Amino acid sequence: IVRNYDYDSVIVGTSVTENFRPSQMDTLLGGRFIKLCSSAGTAYNHALLLNLAFDTHEMKRILYGLDVYSFIGALDETGTDMPFYLYDKNPFNDVQYWLNRSVLGSFLPRCLRAWGQKQDDSIRDSMYNWAGKDPYGLIALYNAQFTPVEPMKPAEYRSDKAIDNLNHHLIPLIEAHPETQFDFFFPPYSAAEWSSMQAKGTLESMLNLRGLCYDVLSQYDHVTIYDFAARKDWVLNLDNYKDTLHYGQWINDAIVEDIAAGRCAVETRDQLDRATAQLRVWANELIAAGHWLYQGS
């Protein structure tokens, strides 16, 4: 997909970006989008995909889901096992792919049957998409934690790893491509996700990463940062969630609409800090109550 699809813009991120619709993004944001998503993806996963995209295409716009979980691992950590030989420029080690039983017996025959056919453009929306496969509402709390907090780790607990990931996997791309617009957004986890971090003792370290990312990324003129993390009408309504982290496709659609309209852009660090403070309030309220307090309760 990265090498061969026709595109000039991409959406990059973890599983919370898999329900975006490139056709909608084409219309509202301009360009021709595809999804380069990695479920449980790390900053390294995203960098592998983006580097290959820049090597093979002229890139107009990058929409990047700034999932703080993606930046807390080791520099070489990936969300799943990766076929690294397909990401390099050595065609000879691709023998591992071409002589694979499933490729020879299943994939290649299907490709040959489709030879000469026009690419099905609608597949850009459906690829990776899991929308409509799960129930939403109170069931989203199955992985929530509202227990008293464990000893809280310091705010700087994961800062070094986050800075390393930013400096190795993201900043070089931004600096090498001033012609490309980079739009980063903090996704809207439910409030129960932040209370779960509080219960695990990691809330302050994860909140701190928001400010750290903003400070590093906001220095560039071709970067815009959006923050949807404290959207009260979204994150306090469990009808939007299948678990504490994953929201429905209607939220993905609304994010694109807001970005197209310039809503929820972060203009100052103070603006981001106010939203961060609100996330802390909700987390503390839920921990104090020991259960879900808001809509859908």
Tab-separated table of C-alpha atoms in Angstrom:
chain	number	residue	atom	x	y	z
A	1	ILE	CA	0.000	0.000	0.000
A	2	VAL	CA	2.729	2.482	0.968
A	3	ARG	CA	4.785	1.772	-2.146
A	4	ASN	CA	2.087	1.364	-4.768
A	5	TYR	CA	-1.110	3.248	-3.912
A	6	ASP	CA	-1.898	6.589	-5.496
A	7	TYR	CA	-1.827	9.216	-2.710
A	8	ASP	CA	-0.251	12.472	-1.602
A	9	SER	CA	-1.498	12.569	2.008
A	10	VAL	CA	-1.775	10.041	4.837
A	11	ILE	CA	-3.345	9.418	8.225
A	12	VAL	CA	-0.853	7.791	10.606
A	13	GLY	CA	-1.498	6.337	14.050
A	14	THR	CA	-2.641	3.467	16.219
A	15	SER	CA	-5.946	1.574	16.211
A	16	VAL	CA	-7.864	4.753	17.100
A	17	THR	CA	-7.049	6.049	13.608
A	18	GLU	CA	-8.235	2.942	11.736
A	19	ASN	CA	-11.815	4.197	11.322
A	20	PHE	CA	-10.952	7.407	9.498
A	21	ARG	CA	-12.425	7.687	6.009
A	22	PRO	CA	-9.909	8.873	3.403
A	23	SER	CA	-12.749	9.790	1.027
A	24	GLN	CA	-14.085	12.257	3.610
A	25	MET	CA	-10.584	13.590	4.217
A	26	ASP	CA	-10.055	14.130	0.491
A	27	THR	CA	-13.197	16.264	0.374
A	28	LEU	CA	-12.660	18.301	3.537
A	29	LEU	CA	-8.875	18.556	3.738
A	30	GLY	CA	-7.842	18.315	0.113
A	31	GLY	CA	-5.386	15.886	-1.433
A	32	ARG	CA	-5.684	12.129	-1.760
A	33	PHE	CA	-5.407	10.227	1.534
A	34	ILE	CA	-4.656	6.654	2.541
A	35	LYS	CA	-4.420	5.103	6.005
A	36	LEU	CA	-1.020	4.026	7.320
A	37	CYS	CA	-2.215	2.660	10.654
A	38	SER	CA	-0.543	0.226	13.050
A	39	SER	CA	-2.655	-1.271	15.804
A	40	ALA	CA	-0.727	-0.703	19.067
A	41	GLY	CA	1.833	1.068	16.883
A	42	THR	CA	4.865	2.795	18.309
A	43	ALA	CA	6.706	5.886	17.139
A	44	TYR	CA	9.093	3.489	15.386
A	45	ASN	CA	6.207	1.799	13.530
A	46	HIS	CA	4.958	5.182	12.351
A	47	ALA	CA	8.442	6.280	11.277
A	48	LEU	CA	8.973	3.136	9.191
A	49	LEU	CA	5.776	3.821	7.283
A	50	LEU	CA	6.364	7.554	6.883
A	51	ASN	CA	9.949	7.171	5.708
A	52	LEU	CA	8.799	4.742	3.031
A	53	ALA	CA	5.954	7.065	2.044
A	54	PHE	CA	8.350	9.997	1.610
A	55	ASP	CA	10.760	7.812	-0.359
A	56	THR	CA	8.074	6.823	-2.858
A	57	HIS	CA	5.653	9.775	-3.027
A	58	GLU	CA	5.439	13.555	-2.977
A	59	MET	CA	3.722	14.175	0.353
A	60	LYS	CA	1.307	17.056	0.772
A	61	ARG	CA	-0.154	16.453	4.231
A	62	ILE	CA	0.330	14.164	7.240
A	63	LEU	CA	-2.451	13.718	9.802
A	64	TYR	CA	-0.797	12.053	12.791
A	65	GLY	CA	-2.627	10.669	15.827
A	66	LEU	CA	-0.449	11.751	18.745
A	67	ASP	CA	-1.117	8.768	20.992
A	68	VAL	CA	1.064	9.266	24.077
A	69	TYR	CA	1.386	5.497	24.480
A	70	SER	CA	3.334	5.389	21.202
A	71	PHE	CA	6.243	7.361	22.645
A	72	ILE	CA	7.053	5.518	25.870
A	73	GLY	CA	8.821	2.441	24.487
A	74	ALA	CA	12.379	1.735	23.430
A	75	LEU	CA	13.591	3.279	20.171
A	76	ASP	CA	13.457	-0.070	18.375
A	77	GLU	CA	10.168	-1.224	19.901
A	78	THR	CA	7.307	-2.135	17.576
A	79	GLY	CA	3.700	-2.940	18.407
A	80	THR	CA	3.852	-6.297	16.591
A	81	ASP	CA	6.463	-8.358	14.791
A	82	MET	CA	7.581	-6.562	11.643
A	83	PRO	CA	8.817	-7.871	8.256
A	84	PHE	CA	11.685	-5.383	8.201
A	85	TYR	CA	13.058	-6.844	4.954
A	86	LEU	CA	10.061	-5.345	3.127
A	87	TYR	CA	10.910	-1.846	4.353
A	88	ASP	CA	14.484	-1.696	3.065
A	89	LYS	CA	15.777	-1.120	-0.459
A	90	ASN	CA	17.285	-4.576	-0.913
A	91	PRO	CA	15.138	-6.585	-3.357
A	92	PHE	CA	17.047	-9.823	-2.780
A	93	ASN	CA	15.954	-10.405	0.822
A	94	ASP	CA	12.323	-10.147	-0.359
A	95	VAL	CA	12.651	-13.836	-1.235
A	96	GLN	CA	11.256	-14.427	2.272
A	97	TYR	CA	8.013	-12.935	0.988
A	98	TRP	CA	7.819	-14.313	-2.536
A	99	LEU	CA	8.590	-17.886	-1.501
A	100	ASN	CA	6.113	-17.827	1.364
A	101	ARG	CA	3.453	-20.537	1.114
A	102	SER	CA	0.483	-18.222	1.725
A	103	VAL	CA	1.755	-15.706	-0.838
A	104	LEU	CA	2.273	-18.342	-3.529
A	105	GLY	CA	-0.858	-20.304	-2.761
A	106	SER	CA	-3.364	-17.548	-1.961
A	107	PHE	CA	-2.250	-13.966	-2.425
A	108	LEU	CA	-0.501	-14.210	-5.783
A	109	PRO	CA	-3.381	-16.071	-7.511
A	110	ARG	CA	-5.825	-13.430	-6.283
A	111	CYS	CA	-3.563	-10.697	-7.617
A	112	LEU	CA	-3.347	-12.393	-11.003
A	113	ARG	CA	-7.136	-12.694	-11.190
A	114	ALA	CA	-7.368	-8.943	-10.616
A	115	TRP	CA	-4.723	-8.128	-13.231
A	116	GLY	CA	-5.767	-5.177	-15.377
A	117	GLN	CA	-8.756	-4.255	-13.229
A	118	LYS	CA	-9.179	-0.733	-11.957
A	119	GLN	CA	-8.224	-0.251	-8.317
A	120	ASP	CA	-11.306	-0.305	-6.074
A	121	ASP	CA	-11.180	3.178	-4.590
A	122	SER	CA	-13.707	2.412	-1.847
A	123	ILE	CA	-11.246	0.070	-0.181
A	124	ARG	CA	-9.373	3.088	1.139
A	125	ASP	CA	-12.215	3.609	3.628
A	126	SER	CA	-12.770	-0.027	4.546
A	127	MET	CA	-9.174	-1.166	5.028
A	128	TYR	CA	-8.349	-1.818	8.713
A	129	ASN	CA	-11.781	-0.474	9.657
A	130	TRP	CA	-13.385	-2.127	12.723
A	131	ALA	CA	-16.401	0.216	13.008
A	132	GLY	CA	-19.706	-1.446	13.835
A	133	LYS	CA	-18.164	-4.692	15.077
A	134	ASP	CA	-18.484	-3.972	18.803
A	135	PRO	CA	-21.121	-2.691	21.246
A	136	TYR	CA	-20.762	0.749	22.821
A	137	GLY	CA	-21.873	2.171	26.169
A	138	LEU	CA	-21.383	0.883	29.710
A	139	ILE	CA	-19.596	-2.192	28.376
A	140	ALA	CA	-16.689	0.165	27.663
A	141	LEU	CA	-15.849	0.095	31.376
A	142	TYR	CA	-14.777	-3.565	31.296
A	143	ASN	CA	-11.114	-2.493	31.280
A	144	ALA	CA	-11.520	0.616	33.468
A	145	GLN	CA	-9.901	1.035	36.873
A	146	PHE	CA	-11.317	3.237	39.621
A	147	THR	CA	-9.325	1.798	42.523
A	148	PRO	CA	-7.280	3.893	44.971
A	149	VAL	CA	-4.050	5.044	43.380
A	150	GLU	CA	-0.820	3.146	43.603
A	151	PRO	CA	2.289	5.158	44.495
A	152	MET	CA	2.366	7.842	41.836
A	153	LYS	CA	5.346	7.814	39.526
A	154	PRO	CA	6.993	11.215	38.975
A	155	ALA	CA	5.929	13.390	36.064
A	156	GLU	CA	9.342	12.844	34.422
A	157	TYR	CA	9.032	9.040	34.628
A	158	ARG	CA	8.916	8.504	30.840
A	159	SER	CA	10.200	11.835	29.574
A	160	ASP	CA	13.605	10.559	28.458
A	161	LYS	CA	12.075	7.834	26.296
A	162	ALA	CA	9.537	10.235	24.816
A	163	ILE	CA	12.233	12.775	23.938
A	164	ASP	CA	14.367	10.043	22.357
A	165	ASN	CA	11.439	8.819	20.266
A	166	LEU	CA	10.563	12.331	19.154
A	167	ASN	CA	14.171	13.107	18.238
A	168	HIS	CA	14.784	9.863	16.377
A	169	HIS	CA	11.440	9.039	14.773
A	170	LEU	CA	9.547	12.285	14.231
A	171	ILE	CA	11.621	15.475	14.304
A	172	PRO	CA	13.941	14.366	11.452
A	173	LEU	CA	10.907	13.878	9.192
A	174	ILE	CA	9.463	17.275	10.097
A	175	GLU	CA	12.764	19.059	9.519
A	176	ALA	CA	13.494	17.222	6.268
A	177	HIS	CA	10.098	18.079	4.749
A	178	PRO	CA	9.152	21.730	5.250
A	179	GLU	CA	6.984	21.433	2.117
A	180	THR	CA	4.628	19.023	3.910
A	181	GLN	CA	1.896	20.097	6.333
A	182	PHE	CA	1.968	18.066	9.561
A	183	ASP	CA	-1.253	18.021	11.581
A	184	PHE	CA	-0.919	16.315	14.955
A	185	PHE	CA	-3.867	15.621	17.216
A	186	PHE	CA	-4.256	14.318	20.758
A	187	PRO	CA	-7.044	11.711	20.520
A	188	PRO	CA	-10.113	11.767	22.785
A	189	TYR	CA	-9.706	8.829	25.170
A	190	SER	CA	-12.659	8.440	27.514
A	191	ALA	CA	-12.257	9.965	30.979
A	192	ALA	CA	-12.088	6.393	32.308
A	193	GLU	CA	-8.777	5.889	30.511
A	194	TRP	CA	-7.221	8.733	32.507
A	195	SER	CA	-8.637	7.401	35.784
A	196	SER	CA	-7.105	4.023	34.912
A	197	MET	CA	-3.740	5.734	34.515
A	198	GLN	CA	-4.285	7.337	37.917
A	199	ALA	CA	-5.021	3.912	39.414
A	200	LYS	CA	-1.779	2.561	37.925
A	201	GLY	CA	0.244	5.508	39.220
A	202	THR	CA	1.155	6.755	35.718
A	203	LEU	CA	-1.274	9.651	35.274
A	204	GLU	CA	1.159	12.512	35.902
A	205	SER	CA	3.846	10.997	33.693
A	206	MET	CA	1.371	10.539	30.826
A	207	LEU	CA	-0.090	14.019	31.238
A	208	ASN	CA	3.425	15.425	31.245
A	209	LEU	CA	4.021	13.904	27.803
A	210	ARG	CA	1.291	16.113	26.367
A	211	GLY	CA	3.190	19.253	27.270
A	212	LEU	CA	6.498	17.759	26.220
A	213	CYS	CA	5.164	16.879	22.760
A	214	TYR	CA	3.614	20.316	22.370
A	215	ASP	CA	6.844	22.106	23.327
A	216	VAL	CA	8.862	20.138	20.787
A	217	LEU	CA	6.412	20.125	17.873
A	218	SER	CA	5.002	23.649	18.125
A	219	GLN	CA	8.350	25.158	17.109
A	220	TYR	CA	7.761	24.397	13.417
A	221	ASP	CA	5.790	26.636	11.072
A	222	HIS	CA	4.436	23.706	9.020
A	223	VAL	CA	3.083	21.933	12.121
A	224	THR	CA	-0.388	22.403	13.614
A	225	ILE	CA	-1.453	20.680	16.841
A	226	TYR	CA	-5.049	19.849	17.726
A	227	ASP	CA	-6.298	18.686	21.108
A	228	PHE	CA	-9.467	16.603	21.401
A	229	ALA	CA	-8.549	14.947	24.707
A	230	ALA	CA	-10.815	17.111	26.872
A	231	ARG	CA	-13.839	17.323	24.568
A	232	LYS	CA	-16.444	16.989	27.307
A	233	ASP	CA	-19.289	16.021	24.986
A	234	TRP	CA	-17.210	13.092	23.730
A	235	VAL	CA	-15.059	11.793	26.577
A	236	LEU	CA	-17.776	11.818	29.272
A	237	ASN	CA	-20.286	9.894	27.168
A	238	LEU	CA	-19.655	6.151	27.123
A	239	ASP	CA	-21.988	5.756	24.160
A	240	ASN	CA	-18.981	6.870	22.111
A	241	TYR	CA	-16.718	4.041	23.326
A	242	LYS	CA	-16.262	0.277	23.012
A	243	ASP	CA	-13.611	0.382	25.764
A	244	THR	CA	-11.893	3.181	27.659
A	245	LEU	CA	-9.632	3.995	24.715
A	246	HIS	CA	-11.418	3.265	21.432
A	247	TYR	CA	-14.152	5.547	20.099
A	248	GLY	CA	-16.687	5.140	17.332
A	249	GLN	CA	-16.251	6.147	13.716
A	250	TRP	CA	-18.525	9.155	14.164
A	251	ILE	CA	-15.800	10.654	16.370
A	252	ASN	CA	-13.194	10.114	13.637
A	253	ASP	CA	-15.520	11.886	11.205
A	254	ALA	CA	-16.020	14.757	13.646
A	255	ILE	CA	-12.262	15.114	14.164
A	256	VAL	CA	-11.780	15.587	10.416
A	257	GLU	CA	-14.604	18.145	10.330
A	258	ASP	CA	-13.048	20.091	13.208
A	259	ILE	CA	-9.582	20.069	11.657
A	260	ALA	CA	-11.013	21.236	8.339
A	261	ALA	CA	-12.766	24.096	10.152
A	262	GLY	CA	-9.700	24.950	12.246
A	263	ARG	CA	-11.451	24.070	15.509
A	264	CYS	CA	-9.575	22.705	18.546
A	265	ALA	CA	-6.191	23.915	17.301
A	266	VAL	CA	-3.795	24.574	20.180
A	267	GLU	CA	-2.441	28.101	19.984
A	268	THR	CA	-0.534	28.297	23.295
A	269	ARG	CA	0.958	26.055	25.972
A	270	ASP	CA	-1.443	27.621	28.476
A	271	GLN	CA	-4.398	26.418	26.397
A	272	LEU	CA	-3.019	22.874	26.412
A	273	ASP	CA	-2.302	23.032	30.147
A	274	ARG	CA	-5.899	24.013	30.912
A	275	ALA	CA	-7.130	20.939	29.044
A	276	THR	CA	-4.553	18.792	30.849
A	277	ALA	CA	-5.780	20.119	34.191
A	278	GLN	CA	-9.331	19.136	33.251
A	279	LEU	CA	-8.219	15.589	32.452
A	280	ARG	CA	-6.642	15.398	35.905
A	281	VAL	CA	-9.860	16.620	37.540
A	282	TRP	CA	-11.962	13.969	35.819
A	283	ALA	CA	-9.466	11.236	36.712
A	284	ASN	CA	-9.434	12.284	40.377
A	285	GLU	CA	-13.234	12.525	40.535
A	286	LEU	CA	-13.599	8.993	39.210
A	287	ILE	CA	-10.979	7.592	41.573
A	288	ALA	CA	-12.644	9.320	44.532
A	289	ALA	CA	-16.058	7.961	43.550
A	290	GLY	CA	-14.796	4.481	42.723
A	291	HIS	CA	-17.140	4.195	39.739
A	292	TRP	CA	-18.257	5.975	36.549
A	293	LEU	CA	-19.973	9.279	37.301
A	294	TYR	CA	-20.974	10.838	34.016
A	295	GLN	CA	-23.276	10.228	31.049
A	296	GLY	CA	-24.129	6.634	30.360
A	297	SER	CA	-23.758	5.755	34.072
